[in-house]
CSV table of C-alpha atoms in Angstrom, one decimal:
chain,number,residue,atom,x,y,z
A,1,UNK,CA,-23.5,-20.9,-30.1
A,2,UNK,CA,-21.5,-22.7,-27.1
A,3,UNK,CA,-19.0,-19.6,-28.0
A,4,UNK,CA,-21.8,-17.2,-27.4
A,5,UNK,CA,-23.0,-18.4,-24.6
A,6,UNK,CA,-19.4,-19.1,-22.7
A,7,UNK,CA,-18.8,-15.1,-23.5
A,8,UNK,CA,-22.2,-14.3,-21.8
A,9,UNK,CA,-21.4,-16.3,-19.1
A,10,UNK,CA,-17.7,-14.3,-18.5
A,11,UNK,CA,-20.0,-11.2,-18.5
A,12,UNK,CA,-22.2,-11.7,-16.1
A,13,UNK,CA,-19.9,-13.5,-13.6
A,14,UNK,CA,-17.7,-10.1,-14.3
A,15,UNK,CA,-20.3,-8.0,-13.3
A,16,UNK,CA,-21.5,-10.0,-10.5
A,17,UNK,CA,-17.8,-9.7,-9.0
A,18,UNK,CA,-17.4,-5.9,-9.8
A,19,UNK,CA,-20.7,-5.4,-7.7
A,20,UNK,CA,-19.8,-7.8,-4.7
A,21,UNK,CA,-16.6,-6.0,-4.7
A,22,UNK,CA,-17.7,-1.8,-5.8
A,23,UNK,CA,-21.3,-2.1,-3.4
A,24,UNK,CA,-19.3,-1.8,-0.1
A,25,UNK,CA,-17.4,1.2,-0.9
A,26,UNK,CA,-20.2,2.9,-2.4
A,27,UNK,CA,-22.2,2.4,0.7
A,28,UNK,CA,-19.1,4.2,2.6
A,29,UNK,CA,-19.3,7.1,0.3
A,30,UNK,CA,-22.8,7.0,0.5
A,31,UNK,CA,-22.8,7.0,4.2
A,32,UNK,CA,-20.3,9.9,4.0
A,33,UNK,CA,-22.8,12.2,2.4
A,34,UNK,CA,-25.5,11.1,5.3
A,35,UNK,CA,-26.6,13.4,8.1
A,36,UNK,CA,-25.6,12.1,11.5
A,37,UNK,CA,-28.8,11.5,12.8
A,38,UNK,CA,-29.6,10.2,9.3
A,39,UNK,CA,-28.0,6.7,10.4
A,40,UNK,CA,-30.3,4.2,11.6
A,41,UNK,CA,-33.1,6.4,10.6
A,42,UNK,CA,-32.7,6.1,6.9
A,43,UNK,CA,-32.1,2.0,5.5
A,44,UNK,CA,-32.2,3.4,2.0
A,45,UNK,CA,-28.9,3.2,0.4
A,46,UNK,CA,-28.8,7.4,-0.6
A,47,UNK,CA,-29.1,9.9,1.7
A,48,UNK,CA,-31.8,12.1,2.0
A,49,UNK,CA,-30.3,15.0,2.4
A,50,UNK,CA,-26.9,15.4,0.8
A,51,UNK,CA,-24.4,16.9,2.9
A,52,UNK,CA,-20.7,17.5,2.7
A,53,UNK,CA,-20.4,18.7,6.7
A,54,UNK,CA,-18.7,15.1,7.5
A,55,UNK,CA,-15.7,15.9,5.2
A,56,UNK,CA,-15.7,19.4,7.1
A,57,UNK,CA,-15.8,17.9,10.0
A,58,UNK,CA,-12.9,15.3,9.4
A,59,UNK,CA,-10.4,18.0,8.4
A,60,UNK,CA,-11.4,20.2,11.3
A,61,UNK,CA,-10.3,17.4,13.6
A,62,UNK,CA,-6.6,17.7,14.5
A,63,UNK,CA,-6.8,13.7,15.2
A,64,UNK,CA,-7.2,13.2,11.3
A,65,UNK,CA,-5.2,15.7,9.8
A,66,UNK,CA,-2.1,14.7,11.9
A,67,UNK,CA,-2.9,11.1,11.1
A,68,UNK,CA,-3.0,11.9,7.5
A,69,UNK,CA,0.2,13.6,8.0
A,70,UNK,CA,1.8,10.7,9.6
A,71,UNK,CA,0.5,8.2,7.2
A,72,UNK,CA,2.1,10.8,3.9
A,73,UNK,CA,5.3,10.9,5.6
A,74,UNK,CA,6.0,7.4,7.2
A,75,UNK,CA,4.9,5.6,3.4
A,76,UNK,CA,7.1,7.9,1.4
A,77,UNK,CA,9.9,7.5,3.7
A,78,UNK,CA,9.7,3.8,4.1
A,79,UNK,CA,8.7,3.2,0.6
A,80,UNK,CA,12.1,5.1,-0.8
A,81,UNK,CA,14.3,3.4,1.5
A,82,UNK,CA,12.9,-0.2,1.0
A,83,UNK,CA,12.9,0.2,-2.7
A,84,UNK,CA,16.5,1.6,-2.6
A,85,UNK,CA,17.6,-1.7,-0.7
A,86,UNK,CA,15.3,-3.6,-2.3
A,87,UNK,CA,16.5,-2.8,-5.7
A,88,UNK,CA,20.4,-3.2,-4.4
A,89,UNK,CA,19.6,-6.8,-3.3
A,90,UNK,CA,17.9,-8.1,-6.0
A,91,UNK,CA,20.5,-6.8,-8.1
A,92,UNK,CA,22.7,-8.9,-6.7
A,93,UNK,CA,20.9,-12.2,-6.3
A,94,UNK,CA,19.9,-11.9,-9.9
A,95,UNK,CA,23.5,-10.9,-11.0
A,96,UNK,CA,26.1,-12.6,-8.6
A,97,UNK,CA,27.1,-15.9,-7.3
A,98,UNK,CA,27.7,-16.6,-4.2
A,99,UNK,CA,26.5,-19.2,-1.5
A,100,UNK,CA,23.3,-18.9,0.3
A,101,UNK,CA,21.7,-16.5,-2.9
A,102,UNK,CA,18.8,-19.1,-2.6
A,103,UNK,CA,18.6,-19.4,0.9
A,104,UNK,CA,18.1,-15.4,1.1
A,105,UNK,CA,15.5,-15.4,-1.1
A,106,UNK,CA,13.5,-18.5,0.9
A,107,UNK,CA,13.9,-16.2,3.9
A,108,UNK,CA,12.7,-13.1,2.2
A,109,UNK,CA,9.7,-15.3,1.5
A,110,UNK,CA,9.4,-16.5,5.0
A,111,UNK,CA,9.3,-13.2,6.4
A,112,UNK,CA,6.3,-12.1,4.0
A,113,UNK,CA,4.8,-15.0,5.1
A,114,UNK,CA,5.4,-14.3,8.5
A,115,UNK,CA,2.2,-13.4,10.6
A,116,UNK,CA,2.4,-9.5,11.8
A,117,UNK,CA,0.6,-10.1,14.9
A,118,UNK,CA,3.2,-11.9,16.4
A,119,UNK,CA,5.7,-9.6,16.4
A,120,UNK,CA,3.6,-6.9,17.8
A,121,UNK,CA,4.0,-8.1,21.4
A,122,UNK,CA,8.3,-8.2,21.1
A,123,UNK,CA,8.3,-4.9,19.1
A,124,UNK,CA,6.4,-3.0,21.6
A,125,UNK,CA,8.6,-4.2,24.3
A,126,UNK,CA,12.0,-3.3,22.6
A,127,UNK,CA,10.7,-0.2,20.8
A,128,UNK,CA,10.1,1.1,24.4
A,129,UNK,CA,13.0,0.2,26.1
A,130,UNK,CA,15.0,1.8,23.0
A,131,UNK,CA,12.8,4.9,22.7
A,132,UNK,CA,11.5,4.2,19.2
A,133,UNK,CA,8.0,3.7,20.6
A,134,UNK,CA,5.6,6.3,19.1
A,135,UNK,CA,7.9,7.6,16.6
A,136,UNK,CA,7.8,8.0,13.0
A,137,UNK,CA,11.2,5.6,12.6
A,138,UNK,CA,9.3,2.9,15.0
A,139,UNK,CA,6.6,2.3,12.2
A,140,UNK,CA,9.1,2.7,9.1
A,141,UNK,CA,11.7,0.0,10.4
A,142,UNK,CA,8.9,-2.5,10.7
A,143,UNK,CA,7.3,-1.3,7.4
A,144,UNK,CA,10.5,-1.9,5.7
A,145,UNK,CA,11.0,-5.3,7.2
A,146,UNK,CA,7.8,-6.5,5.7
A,147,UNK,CA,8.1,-4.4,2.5
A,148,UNK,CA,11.4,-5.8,1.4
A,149,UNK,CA,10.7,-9.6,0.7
A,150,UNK,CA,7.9,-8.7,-2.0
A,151,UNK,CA,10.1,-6.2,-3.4
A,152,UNK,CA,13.0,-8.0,-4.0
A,153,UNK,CA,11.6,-10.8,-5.6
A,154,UNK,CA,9.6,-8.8,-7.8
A,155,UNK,CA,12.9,-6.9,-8.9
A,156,UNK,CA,15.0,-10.2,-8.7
A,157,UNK,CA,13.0,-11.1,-11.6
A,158,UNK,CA,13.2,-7.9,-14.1
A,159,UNK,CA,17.0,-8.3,-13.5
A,160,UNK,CA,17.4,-11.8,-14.5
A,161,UNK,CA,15.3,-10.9,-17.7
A,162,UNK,CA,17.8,-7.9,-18.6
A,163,UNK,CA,20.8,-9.0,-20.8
A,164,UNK,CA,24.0,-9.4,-19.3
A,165,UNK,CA,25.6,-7.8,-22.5
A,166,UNK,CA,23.9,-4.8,-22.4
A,167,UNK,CA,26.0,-3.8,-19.0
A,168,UNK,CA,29.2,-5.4,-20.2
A,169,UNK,CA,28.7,-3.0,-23.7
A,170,UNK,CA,28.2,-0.1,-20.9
A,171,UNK,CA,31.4,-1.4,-19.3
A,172,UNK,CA,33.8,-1.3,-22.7
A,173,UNK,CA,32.1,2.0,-23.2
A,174,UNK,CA,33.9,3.5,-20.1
A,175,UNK,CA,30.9,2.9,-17.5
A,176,UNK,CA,31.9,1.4,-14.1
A,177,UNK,CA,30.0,-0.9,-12.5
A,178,UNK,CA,28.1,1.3,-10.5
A,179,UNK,CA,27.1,3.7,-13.6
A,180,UNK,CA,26.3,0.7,-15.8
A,181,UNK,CA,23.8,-0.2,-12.9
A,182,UNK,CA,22.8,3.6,-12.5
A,183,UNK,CA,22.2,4.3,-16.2
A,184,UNK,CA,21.4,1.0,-17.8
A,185,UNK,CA,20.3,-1.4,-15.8
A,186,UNK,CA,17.9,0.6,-13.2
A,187,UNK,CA,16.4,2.5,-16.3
A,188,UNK,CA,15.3,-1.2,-18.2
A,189,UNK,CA,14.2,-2.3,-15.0
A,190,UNK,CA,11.8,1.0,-14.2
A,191,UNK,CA,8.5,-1.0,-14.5
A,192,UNK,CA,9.9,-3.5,-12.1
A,193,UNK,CA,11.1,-0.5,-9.4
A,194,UNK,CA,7.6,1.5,-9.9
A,195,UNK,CA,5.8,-2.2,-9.1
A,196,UNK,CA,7.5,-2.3,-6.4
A,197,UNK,CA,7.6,0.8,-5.1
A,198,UNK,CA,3.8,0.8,-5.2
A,199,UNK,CA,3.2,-2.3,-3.6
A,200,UNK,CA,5.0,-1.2,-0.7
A,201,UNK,CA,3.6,2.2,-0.1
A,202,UNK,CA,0.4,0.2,-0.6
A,203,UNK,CA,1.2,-1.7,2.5
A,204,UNK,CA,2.6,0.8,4.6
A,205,UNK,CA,-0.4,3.2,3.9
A,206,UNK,CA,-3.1,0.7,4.9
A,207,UNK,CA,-1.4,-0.8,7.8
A,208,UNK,CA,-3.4,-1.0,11.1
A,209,UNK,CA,-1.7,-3.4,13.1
A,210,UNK,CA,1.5,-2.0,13.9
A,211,UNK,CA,-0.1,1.6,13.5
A,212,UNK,CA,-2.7,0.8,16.4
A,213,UNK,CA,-0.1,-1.5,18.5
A,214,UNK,CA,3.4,1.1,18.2
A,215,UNK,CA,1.9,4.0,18.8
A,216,UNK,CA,-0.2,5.7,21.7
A,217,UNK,CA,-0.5,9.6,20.5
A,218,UNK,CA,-1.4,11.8,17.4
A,219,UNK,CA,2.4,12.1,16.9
A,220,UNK,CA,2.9,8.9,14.7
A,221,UNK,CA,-0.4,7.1,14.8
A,222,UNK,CA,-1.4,6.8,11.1
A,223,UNK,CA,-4.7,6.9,9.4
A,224,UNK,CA,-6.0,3.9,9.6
A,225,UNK,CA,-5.0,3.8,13.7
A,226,UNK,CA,-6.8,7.2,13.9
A,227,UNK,CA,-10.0,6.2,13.0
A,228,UNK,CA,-10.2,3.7,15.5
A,229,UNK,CA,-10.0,6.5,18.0
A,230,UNK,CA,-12.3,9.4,15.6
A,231,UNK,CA,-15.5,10.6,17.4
A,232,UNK,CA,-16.6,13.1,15.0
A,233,UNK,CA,-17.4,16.6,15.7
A,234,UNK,CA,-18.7,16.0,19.3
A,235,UNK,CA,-18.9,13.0,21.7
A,236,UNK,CA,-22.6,13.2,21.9
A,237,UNK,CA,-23.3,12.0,17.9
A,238,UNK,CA,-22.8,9.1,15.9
A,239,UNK,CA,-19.0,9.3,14.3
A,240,UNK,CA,-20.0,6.7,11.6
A,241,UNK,CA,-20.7,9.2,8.9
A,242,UNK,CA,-17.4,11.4,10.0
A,243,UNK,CA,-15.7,7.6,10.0
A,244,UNK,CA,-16.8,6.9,6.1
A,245,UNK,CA,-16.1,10.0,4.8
A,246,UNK,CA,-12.4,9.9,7.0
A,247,UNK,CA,-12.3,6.5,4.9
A,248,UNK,CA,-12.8,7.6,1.8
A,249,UNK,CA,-10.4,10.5,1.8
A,250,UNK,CA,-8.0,7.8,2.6
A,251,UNK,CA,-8.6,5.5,-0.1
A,252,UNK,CA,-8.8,8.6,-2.8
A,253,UNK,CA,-5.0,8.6,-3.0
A,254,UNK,CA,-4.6,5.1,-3.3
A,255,UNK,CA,-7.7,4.8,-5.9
A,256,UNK,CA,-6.1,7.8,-7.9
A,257,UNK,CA,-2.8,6.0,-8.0
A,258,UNK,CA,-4.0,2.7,-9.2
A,259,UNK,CA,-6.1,4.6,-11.8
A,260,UNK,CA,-3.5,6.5,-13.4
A,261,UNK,CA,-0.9,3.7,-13.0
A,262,UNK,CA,-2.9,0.3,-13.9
A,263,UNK,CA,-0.8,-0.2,-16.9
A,264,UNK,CA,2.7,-0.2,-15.3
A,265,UNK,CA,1.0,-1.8,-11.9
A,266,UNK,CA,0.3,-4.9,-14.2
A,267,UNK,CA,3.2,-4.6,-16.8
A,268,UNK,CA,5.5,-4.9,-13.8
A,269,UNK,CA,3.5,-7.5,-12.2
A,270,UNK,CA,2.6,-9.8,-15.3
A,271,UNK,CA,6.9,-9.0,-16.8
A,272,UNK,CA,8.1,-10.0,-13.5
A,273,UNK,CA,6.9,-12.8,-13.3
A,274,UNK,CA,7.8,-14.5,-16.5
A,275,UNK,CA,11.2,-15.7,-15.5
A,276,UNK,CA,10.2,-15.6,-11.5
């Protein structure tokens, strides 16, 4: 009976956290299918007319479609590039001695820990002076910066889990270090790299902060910096609808990849973290 009753309980404190966490995107998408005028007129939670002129209207506003541009670009390149270093440094804290390997790693962690707002200010000044302000490169350096820390330690871990004899065996084979790494060790540690690779894209594709603070035109400003400035088809309406249904275009990507993905997303998260 106490079994029972403890599973009942599991359930319904499940569903009460899938509904405190699912009702406020379901009220964007539900907003995104409202009229304009239909804001502040109608409380009730579906619209009374549906309508899919917001979603026209967001992709026939160059402010959104270059942002979406921008955002594509800047998390792919930045995501590559910090899982390419990423995966080059963990590699060698997990496989090599030498001193300070434990002091790197407690200043990886300090710099994920390390508030973002607080560099905002110093980056803005430098980036100008150096002519990286609004730029593409001025968002993916500090992307990187903040991307790396997480991703090393996740892949720090799959490597300490891989054998060391199964690269040696590579290297009586004929393998050099650098294919043994290429062709063994990279492939084993795949769920690791694909963690970590979406982890970071995760954060460079949501980012506001430096987005809003290191950029000032439509030629960088991402997504989520664009919608502070969207205003919908005219100045003279309300741009919340336009807003939600800008919003949820930008979290279909990220909704599709976590869907299709799940598995690895927590395979990489729970292995990596068995030896962390």
């Amino acid at each position: 009976m106490d079994t029972v009753r403890h599973k009942w309980v599991w359930v319904l404190g499940s569903l009460l956290i899938l509904v405190w966490t699912a009702f406020p995107v379901l009220w964007i998408v539900m907003l995104s299918f409202k009229q304009p005028g239909e804001v502040g007129n109608n409380p009730g939670f579906f619209p009374k007319k549906w309508t899919w002129e917001n979603y026209e209207t967001v992709f026939k506003t160059d402010l959104f479609t270059s942002a979406l541009i921008n955002s594509i670009g800047i998390s792919l390149i930045a995501t590559l590039v910090g899982v390419t270093f990423a995966t080059l440094v963990a590699y060698a804290i997990a496989r090599l001695e030498f001193p300070g390997k434990r002091l790197i790693l407690s200043f990886a962690l300090a710099i994920a820990m390390f508030p973002v707002v607080s560099l905002v200010g110093p980056l803005f000044d430098l980036w100008r002076n150096i002519g990286l302000y609004d730029t593409w490169l001025g968002l993916i350096i500090p992307y990187i910066s903040f991307a790396l820390p997480l991703a090393i330690w996740t892949l720090s871990a799959f490597f300490r889990e891989i054998p060391w004899e199964m690269e040696q065996a590579a290297q009586v084979d004929g393998a050099t270090s650098w294919q043994a790494f290429r062709k063994v060790i990279v492939p084993l540690a795949a769920p690791g790299v694909f963690t970590a690779a979406i982890l970071t894209f995760f954060f460079c594709w949501n980012d506001f902060v430096f987005g809003i603070s290191l950029t000032s035109t439509s030629d960088a400003r991402p997504v989520p910096a664009a919608l502070a400035f969207f205003t919908g088809e005219s100045f003279f309406e309300q741009p919340t609808t336009a807003i939600c249904a800008a919003a949820v275009v930008v979290t279909v990507p990220v909704v599709i990849i976590v869907l299709l993905f799940q598995r690895r997303i927590v395979a990489g998260l729970t292995s990596g973290a068995v030896k962390g």
